[in-house]
CSV table of C-alpha atoms in Angstrom, one decimal:
chain,number,residue,atom,x,y,z
A,1,MET,CA,17.7,-15.3,-98.4
A,2,LYS,CA,14.9,-13.8,-100.4
A,3,ILE,CA,13.0,-16.1,-103.0
A,4,VAL,CA,13.7,-13.5,-105.6
A,5,SER,CA,17.4,-14.5,-105.5
A,6,ILE,CA,16.4,-17.8,-107.1
A,7,LEU,CA,16.0,-16.7,-110.6
A,8,VAL,CA,14.9,-13.8,-112.8
A,9,LEU,CA,11.6,-15.2,-114.0
A,10,LEU,CA,9.4,-13.6,-116.6
A,11,LEU,CA,5.9,-13.5,-115.4
A,12,ALA,CA,3.7,-14.8,-118.3
A,13,PHE,CA,0.4,-13.6,-117.2
A,14,SER,CA,-2.1,-13.1,-120.0
A,15,LEU,CA,-3.8,-9.7,-119.3
A,16,PHE,CA,-6.9,-8.9,-121.1
A,17,SER,CA,-6.9,-5.4,-122.6
A,18,SER,CA,-9.5,-2.9,-121.2
A,19,ASN,CA,-12.6,-2.3,-123.2
A,20,SER,CA,-14.6,0.8,-123.3
A,21,ALA,CA,-18.2,0.1,-123.8
A,22,TRP,CA,-21.4,1.2,-125.2
A,23,ALA,CA,-24.6,1.9,-123.2
A,24,GLN,CA,-28.3,1.5,-123.8
A,25,TYR,CA,-29.0,5.1,-122.9
A,26,TYR,CA,-26.6,8.1,-123.3
A,27,PRO,CA,-27.0,11.4,-121.6
A,28,SER,CA,-25.2,14.0,-123.5
A,29,ASN,CA,-21.4,13.8,-123.8
A,30,THR,CA,-21.3,10.6,-121.7
A,31,SER,CA,-21.1,7.8,-124.3
A,32,LEU,CA,-18.3,5.2,-123.9
A,33,THR,CA,-17.9,6.0,-120.1
A,34,VAL,CA,-18.4,2.6,-118.5
A,35,GLU,CA,-15.5,0.4,-118.7
A,36,ALA,CA,-14.8,-3.3,-118.0
A,37,LEU,CA,-11.3,-3.8,-116.5
A,38,PRO,CA,-9.0,-6.8,-117.4
A,39,ALA,CA,-10.6,-9.9,-116.2
A,40,TYR,CA,-9.3,-13.1,-114.4
A,41,SER,CA,-10.7,-16.6,-115.0
A,42,TYR,CA,-10.4,-20.0,-113.6
A,43,ARG,CA,-11.9,-23.4,-113.7
A,44,ALA,CA,-14.0,-24.1,-110.6
A,45,ASP,CA,-14.2,-27.4,-108.7
A,46,ASP,CA,-17.5,-28.2,-110.5
A,47,GLY,CA,-15.8,-27.8,-114.0
A,48,THR,CA,-17.3,-24.5,-114.9
A,49,THR,CA,-15.2,-21.5,-115.9
A,50,VAL,CA,-15.5,-18.5,-113.8
A,51,VAL,CA,-14.6,-14.9,-114.9
A,52,LEU,CA,-14.0,-12.2,-112.3
A,53,GLY,CA,-13.5,-8.5,-113.0
A,54,GLU,CA,-14.6,-5.0,-112.2
A,55,VAL,CA,-16.5,-2.3,-113.9
A,56,VAL,CA,-15.6,1.4,-113.7
A,57,ASN,CA,-18.2,4.1,-114.0
A,58,HIS,CA,-16.5,7.2,-115.3
A,59,ASN,CA,-19.7,9.2,-115.2
A,60,SER,CA,-20.3,11.7,-112.5
A,61,PHE,CA,-23.8,10.0,-112.0
A,62,PRO,CA,-24.6,6.6,-110.5
A,63,ILE,CA,-25.7,3.7,-113.0
A,64,THR,CA,-27.6,0.5,-112.6
A,65,ASP,CA,-28.5,-2.5,-114.7
A,66,VAL,CA,-25.0,-2.9,-115.9
A,67,THR,CA,-24.8,-5.8,-118.3
A,68,ILE,CA,-21.4,-7.5,-119.0
A,69,GLY,CA,-20.9,-10.0,-121.8
A,70,ILE,CA,-18.3,-12.9,-121.9
A,71,SER,CA,-17.6,-15.3,-124.6
A,72,PHE,CA,-16.1,-18.7,-123.5
A,73,LEU,CA,-13.8,-20.0,-126.2
A,74,ASP,CA,-11.9,-23.1,-127.2
A,75,GLN,CA,-8.3,-23.2,-128.2
A,76,ASN,CA,-9.1,-22.2,-131.7
A,77,ASP,CA,-11.1,-19.1,-130.4
A,78,ASN,CA,-14.4,-20.6,-131.4
A,79,THR,CA,-17.3,-19.4,-129.2
A,80,LEU,CA,-18.6,-22.2,-127.2
A,81,GLU,CA,-21.0,-20.2,-125.0
A,82,TYR,CA,-21.9,-16.5,-124.5
A,83,LYS,CA,-23.0,-15.4,-121.1
A,84,THR,CA,-24.1,-12.1,-119.6
A,85,GLY,CA,-24.1,-11.0,-116.1
A,86,SER,CA,-24.2,-7.9,-113.9
A,87,THR,CA,-22.3,-6.2,-111.1
A,88,LEU,CA,-22.6,-7.4,-107.5
A,89,LEU,CA,-23.5,-4.0,-106.6
A,90,LYS,CA,-27.0,-3.0,-107.8
A,91,VAL,CA,-25.9,0.6,-108.1
A,92,VAL,CA,-22.4,1.6,-109.2
A,93,PRO,CA,-21.6,5.0,-107.8
A,94,GLY,CA,-20.5,8.0,-110.0
A,95,ASN,CA,-16.7,7.7,-110.6
A,96,GLY,CA,-16.9,4.4,-108.7
A,97,LYS,CA,-16.1,0.6,-109.2
A,98,ALA,CA,-18.1,-2.6,-108.7
A,99,PRO,CA,-16.9,-6.2,-109.0
A,100,PHE,CA,-18.7,-8.8,-111.2
A,101,SER,CA,-18.6,-12.6,-111.4
A,102,ILE,CA,-19.8,-14.6,-114.5
A,103,SER,CA,-19.6,-18.3,-114.8
A,104,SER,CA,-20.2,-20.6,-117.7
A,105,THR,CA,-23.4,-22.6,-117.7
A,106,LYS,CA,-21.8,-25.9,-118.5
A,107,SER,CA,-18.8,-27.9,-117.3
A,108,ASP,CA,-17.0,-27.9,-120.6
A,109,PRO,CA,-13.4,-29.0,-120.7
A,110,ALA,CA,-13.1,-27.6,-124.3
A,111,ILE,CA,-13.3,-24.1,-122.8
A,112,THR,CA,-9.7,-22.9,-122.6
A,113,LYS,CA,-10.0,-19.1,-122.6
A,114,VAL,CA,-12.5,-16.2,-122.4
A,115,SER,CA,-13.0,-13.1,-124.3
A,116,PRO,CA,-12.3,-9.7,-122.8
A,117,PRO,CA,-15.4,-8.6,-120.9
A,118,LYS,CA,-17.6,-6.1,-122.8
A,119,ILE,CA,-20.3,-3.8,-121.4
A,120,ALA,CA,-23.5,-4.7,-123.1
A,121,GLY,CA,-25.8,-2.0,-121.4
A,122,PHE,CA,-26.4,0.3,-118.4
A,123,THR,CA,-28.9,2.9,-117.2
A,124,PRO,CA,-28.7,6.0,-115.1
A,125,SER,CA,-29.8,5.5,-111.5
A,126,SER,CA,-30.7,7.4,-108.3
A,127,SER,CA,-27.8,7.4,-105.8
A,128,ARG,CA,-27.6,5.2,-102.6
A,129,GLU,CA,-26.3,7.1,-99.6
A,130,GLN,CA,-23.0,5.8,-98.6
A,131,VAL,CA,-23.7,5.7,-94.8
A,132,LEU,CA,-22.6,2.2,-94.1
A,133,SER,CA,-19.1,2.3,-92.3
A,134,ILE,CA,-17.0,-0.8,-92.4
A,135,VAL,CA,-14.2,-1.5,-89.8
A,136,PRO,CA,-12.3,-4.6,-90.9
A,137,GLY,CA,-10.5,-6.7,-88.4
A,138,HIS,CA,-7.8,-9.2,-88.8
A,139,LEU,CA,-7.5,-11.0,-92.1
A,140,GLN,CA,-5.9,-14.5,-91.5
A,141,ILE,CA,-4.9,-16.4,-94.7
A,142,ALA,CA,-3.9,-20.1,-94.3
A,143,SER,CA,-5.7,-23.1,-95.8
A,144,GLN,CA,-8.8,-20.9,-95.3
A,145,LEU,CA,-9.2,-17.1,-95.6
A,146,SER,CA,-10.9,-15.7,-92.4
A,147,LEU,CA,-11.9,-12.1,-91.7
A,148,SER,CA,-14.1,-10.6,-89.1
A,149,GLY,CA,-15.2,-6.9,-88.7
A,150,THR,CA,-18.0,-4.5,-87.9
A,151,ILE,CA,-20.3,-2.3,-90.0
A,152,LYS,CA,-22.2,0.6,-88.8
A,153,ASN,CA,-25.5,2.1,-90.2
A,154,GLY,CA,-25.3,5.7,-90.1
A,155,GLY,CA,-28.6,6.2,-91.8
A,156,THR,CA,-32.0,6.9,-90.5
A,157,ILE,CA,-33.7,3.5,-91.5
A,158,THR,CA,-32.8,0.1,-91.3
A,159,SER,CA,-30.3,-1.3,-93.7
A,160,SER,CA,-32.0,-4.5,-94.8
A,161,GLY,CA,-30.2,-7.4,-96.7
A,162,THR,CA,-26.9,-5.7,-96.3
A,163,ARG,CA,-24.3,-7.7,-98.2
A,164,ILE,CA,-20.5,-7.3,-97.5
A,165,TYR,CA,-18.1,-8.2,-100.1
A,166,LEU,CA,-14.4,-9.1,-99.7
A,167,ILE,CA,-12.6,-8.4,-102.9
A,168,SER,CA,-9.0,-9.9,-103.5
A,169,TYR,CA,-6.7,-8.2,-106.0
A,170,ASP,CA,-3.5,-9.5,-107.6
A,171,ALA,CA,-0.4,-7.4,-108.2
A,172,PHE,CA,-1.9,-6.1,-111.4
A,173,GLN,CA,-5.1,-4.9,-109.7
A,174,ARG,CA,-7.2,-7.6,-111.2
A,175,VAL,CA,-9.9,-9.2,-109.1
A,176,VAL,CA,-9.0,-12.8,-108.4
A,177,ALA,CA,-11.5,-13.6,-105.8
A,178,ILE,CA,-14.8,-12.4,-104.3
A,179,SER,CA,-16.1,-13.6,-101.0
A,180,ASN,CA,-19.2,-12.3,-99.0
A,181,ALA,CA,-20.7,-12.6,-95.6
A,182,GLU,CA,-24.2,-13.7,-94.8
A,183,PRO,CA,-26.7,-10.9,-95.5
A,184,ILE,CA,-27.6,-9.0,-92.5
A,185,GLY,CA,-30.1,-6.3,-91.3
A,186,ILE,CA,-28.6,-3.3,-89.4
A,187,GLY,CA,-30.8,-0.9,-87.5
A,188,PRO,CA,-30.4,2.9,-87.8
A,189,GLY,CA,-27.5,4.1,-85.8
A,190,THR,CA,-26.4,0.6,-84.8
A,191,THR,CA,-23.3,-1.5,-85.3
A,192,SER,CA,-23.2,-5.2,-86.4
A,193,SER,CA,-20.5,-7.8,-86.5
A,194,PHE,CA,-19.7,-9.9,-89.6
A,195,SER,CA,-17.4,-12.7,-90.6
A,196,ILE,CA,-16.2,-14.0,-94.0
A,197,THR,CA,-14.6,-17.5,-94.6
A,198,SER,CA,-13.6,-18.7,-98.0
A,199,THR,CA,-10.8,-20.4,-100.1
A,200,PRO,CA,-7.8,-17.9,-100.6
A,201,ASN,CA,-6.3,-17.1,-104.0
A,202,SER,CA,-2.5,-17.6,-104.0
A,203,HIS,CA,-2.2,-14.7,-106.4
A,204,ALA,CA,-3.9,-12.1,-104.1
A,205,LYS,CA,-1.8,-9.3,-103.0
A,206,SER,CA,-4.4,-6.7,-101.6
A,207,TYR,CA,-7.9,-6.8,-100.2
A,208,LYS,CA,-10.9,-4.4,-100.0
A,209,LEU,CA,-14.3,-4.5,-98.5
A,210,ILE,CA,-17.5,-3.0,-99.9
A,211,ALA,CA,-21.2,-3.3,-98.8
A,212,GLU,CA,-24.6,-2.6,-100.2
A,213,SER,CA,-28.3,-2.9,-98.9
A,214,ASP,CA,-31.6,-2.2,-100.3
A,215,LYS,CA,-31.1,1.5,-99.5
A,216,TYR,CA,-27.5,2.2,-98.6
A,217,GLN,CA,-23.8,1.5,-99.6
A,218,SER,CA,-20.4,1.9,-98.1
A,219,THR,CA,-17.3,3.3,-99.6
A,220,ILE,CA,-14.5,0.9,-100.6
A,221,THR,CA,-12.5,0.0,-97.6
A,222,ASP,CA,-8.9,-1.3,-97.7
A,223,VAL,CA,-8.1,-4.3,-95.5
A,224,THR,CA,-4.5,-3.7,-94.0
A,225,ASP,CA,-4.2,-5.9,-91.1
A,226,VAL,CA,-3.3,-9.2,-92.9
A,227,THR,CA,-1.3,-12.3,-91.9
A,228,ALA,CA,-0.6,-15.1,-94.4
A,229,THR,CA,0.2,-18.7,-93.5
A,230,LEU,CA,1.4,-20.4,-96.7
A,231,PRO,CA,-0.2,-23.8,-97.4
A,232,VAL,CA,2.9,-25.9,-97.9
A,233,ILE,CA,5.7,-26.7,-95.3
A,234,ILE,CA,9.2,-27.8,-96.4
A,235,SER,CA,11.0,-30.2,-94.1
A,236,GLY,CA,13.3,-33.1,-93.9
A,237,THR,CA,15.7,-32.1,-96.7
A,238,SER,CA,18.4,-34.8,-97.4
A,239,VAL,CA,21.4,-34.8,-99.6
A,240,THR,CA,22.2,-38.4,-100.7
A,241,ASP,CA,23.7,-40.5,-103.5
A,242,PRO,CA,21.4,-42.0,-106.0
A,243,GLN,CA,20.8,-45.0,-103.8
A,244,GLY,CA,19.7,-42.8,-100.8
A,245,ASN,CA,23.0,-43.1,-98.9
A,246,LYS,CA,24.2,-40.0,-97.1
A,247,TYR,CA,27.4,-38.3,-98.2
A,248,SER,CA,30.1,-37.6,-95.8
A,249,THR,CA,32.0,-35.7,-98.6
A,250,ILE,CA,30.7,-35.4,-102.1
A,251,PRO,CA,33.0,-36.2,-105.0
A,252,ILE,CA,33.3,-33.8,-108.0
A,253,GLY,CA,30.9,-35.0,-110.7
A,254,ALA,CA,29.0,-37.4,-108.4
A,255,PRO,CA,25.2,-37.2,-108.7
A,256,VAL,CA,23.6,-35.7,-105.6
A,257,LYS,CA,19.9,-36.2,-104.8
A,258,ILE,CA,18.4,-33.4,-102.9
A,259,THR,CA,15.1,-34.4,-101.5
A,260,SER,CA,12.6,-32.6,-99.3
A,261,GLU,CA,9.3,-33.6,-97.7
A,262,LEU,CA,6.5,-31.4,-98.6
A,263,ARG,CA,3.4,-31.2,-96.4
A,264,TYR,CA,0.3,-29.8,-97.9
A,265,LEU,CA,-2.2,-28.0,-95.7
A,266,GLY,CA,-4.5,-26.3,-98.3
A,267,SER,CA,-8.0,-27.1,-99.0
A,268,HIS,CA,-8.0,-27.6,-102.8
A,269,THR,CA,-8.4,-31.1,-104.0
A,270,THR,CA,-5.4,-30.9,-106.1
A,271,GLN,CA,-2.6,-28.2,-106.2
A,272,ALA,CA,0.2,-28.1,-108.9
A,273,TYR,CA,3.7,-27.0,-107.5
A,274,VAL,CA,7.2,-26.5,-108.6
A,275,TYR,CA,10.1,-27.5,-106.2
A,276,TYR,CA,13.2,-25.3,-106.5
A,277,VAL,CA,16.7,-26.1,-105.4
A,278,GLN,CA,19.4,-23.5,-105.4
A,279,VAL,CA,23.0,-24.2,-104.5
A,280,LYS,CA,25.4,-21.3,-103.7
A,281,ASN,CA,28.9,-21.1,-102.7
A,282,PHE,CA,29.7,-19.3,-99.6
A,283,GLY,CA,30.4,-16.1,-101.5
A,284,GLY,CA,26.8,-16.0,-102.5
A,285,GLN,CA,27.3,-17.0,-106.2
A,286,VAL,CA,24.8,-19.4,-107.7
A,287,GLU,CA,26.3,-22.7,-108.7
A,288,PHE,CA,23.1,-24.6,-109.7
A,289,ILE,CA,19.4,-24.1,-110.0
A,290,GLY,CA,17.2,-27.2,-110.5
A,291,THR,CA,13.3,-27.8,-110.4
A,292,SER,CA,10.9,-30.6,-110.1
A,293,GLN,CA,7.1,-30.3,-110.8
A,294,GLY,CA,4.5,-32.2,-109.0
A,295,VAL,CA,0.9,-32.1,-107.9
A,296,PHE,CA,-0.5,-32.5,-104.4
A,297,LEU,CA,-3.6,-34.7,-104.3
A,298,GLY,CA,-4.9,-33.5,-101.0
A,299,GLY,CA,-1.8,-34.8,-98.9
A,300,SER,CA,2.0,-34.8,-98.7
A,301,ASP,CA,4.6,-35.5,-101.2
A,302,ASN,CA,8.4,-35.9,-101.7
A,303,ALA,CA,10.2,-33.8,-104.2
A,304,THR,CA,13.7,-34.5,-105.6
A,305,VAL,CA,16.3,-32.6,-107.8
A,306,THR,CA,19.7,-34.1,-108.9
A,307,TRP,CA,22.8,-32.0,-108.8
A,308,ASN,CA,26.1,-32.8,-110.4
A,309,PRO,CA,28.8,-30.5,-108.8
A,310,THR,CA,31.7,-29.5,-111.0
A,311,THR,CA,33.8,-27.4,-108.6
A,312,ASP,CA,35.1,-28.3,-105.2
A,313,GLY,CA,34.6,-26.0,-102.1
A,314,PRO,CA,32.0,-25.3,-99.5
A,315,TYR,CA,28.3,-24.8,-100.5
A,316,PHE,CA,24.9,-24.3,-99.1
A,317,ILE,CA,21.4,-25.4,-100.5
A,318,GLU,CA,18.1,-23.5,-100.5
A,319,THR,CA,14.8,-25.1,-101.2
A,320,TYR,CA,11.6,-23.3,-102.2
A,321,VAL,CA,8.1,-24.3,-103.5
A,322,TRP,CA,6.0,-22.1,-105.8
A,323,ASP,CA,2.9,-22.7,-107.8
A,324,SER,CA,2.9,-22.5,-111.6
A,325,TYR,CA,2.5,-18.8,-111.7
A,326,TYR,CA,5.7,-18.1,-109.5
A,327,SER,CA,3.7,-17.3,-106.4
A,328,PRO,CA,5.2,-18.9,-103.2
A,329,LEU,CA,3.3,-21.8,-101.7
A,330,ALA,CA,5.8,-22.3,-98.8
A,331,SER,CA,8.3,-20.3,-96.7
A,332,PRO,CA,11.8,-21.1,-97.8
A,333,GLY,CA,13.2,-24.5,-96.4
A,334,SER,CA,16.0,-24.6,-93.9
A,335,ILE,CA,19.4,-24.0,-95.4
A,336,ILE,CA,21.6,-27.1,-95.8
A,337,ASN,CA,25.3,-26.6,-95.6
A,338,VAL,CA,27.4,-29.0,-97.8
A,339,VAL,CA,31.3,-29.3,-98.1
A,340,LEU,CA,32.6,-30.5,-101.5
A,341,VAL,CA,36.0,-32.2,-101.7
A,342,LYS,CA,37.8,-33.4,-104.8
A,343,SER,CA,38.0,-37.1,-105.3
């Protein structure tokens, strides 16, 4: 059964609206042509607030010194801190994109939201030849994200300080994570290996690579060979009475405890989750949906939902674990078959 059969859930993502921007220098007819796309923010382990996003250069010429401004706000929209940053690529190609990452200076729990990113400046730039060619290998996603690949320098000089970025996008094409390999030097006409290891974002749906050195760049390259191992395992699901005794048959109206053992394999110190139980009759109709919320504190947990059946007949039980944003944290649990008999 597919998880989508559980419930029609409204996704309540708060998407920031796009903002056209102003520049420090305008060639003729090119004003308002650099745009900051909707951003994604989260609280890091050190308590700071991180904002990730992407800048689009709608000009036909490359730009540099791109400055993005972010306001960190409290729940009443008061500005607690204003911070500026730049794109991770020094040069944003004409009609190209570049990611950015900006963090609050302080670990301030009063920060509950951020303003939409705004472009505070940019200048035209000379281009960087896109002669770096990336060949991604297999991307494995489990408690850690792991990717290896090769990069070739097709230029005539050494590509010094070459940085390779792995960009993770959610279903709305927002940047939700940025990882990078250690900077490397690549001789002219030679190929080097690279690897990237980081903590995955559960909202990520697609991945791209891009590289830049002191002289050269690559084009954006899709990562298509992806295998995901979800961080939670559902096992040991039991169907009992309130005292923990197993039912041979279940009387109508009797409370039924449905409990699963949840094993957490993730690397986060804490991970909030929602445990879903869905009961269907053998015709596929949903009889009951129940939820239980919890938090993994670095280990395992037990989750329980209580069901009071109202109709006799044969049923089966499905179990799922999602995060607070309706992204799966586990593969569906094993289906449990139950037979109800009138008392």
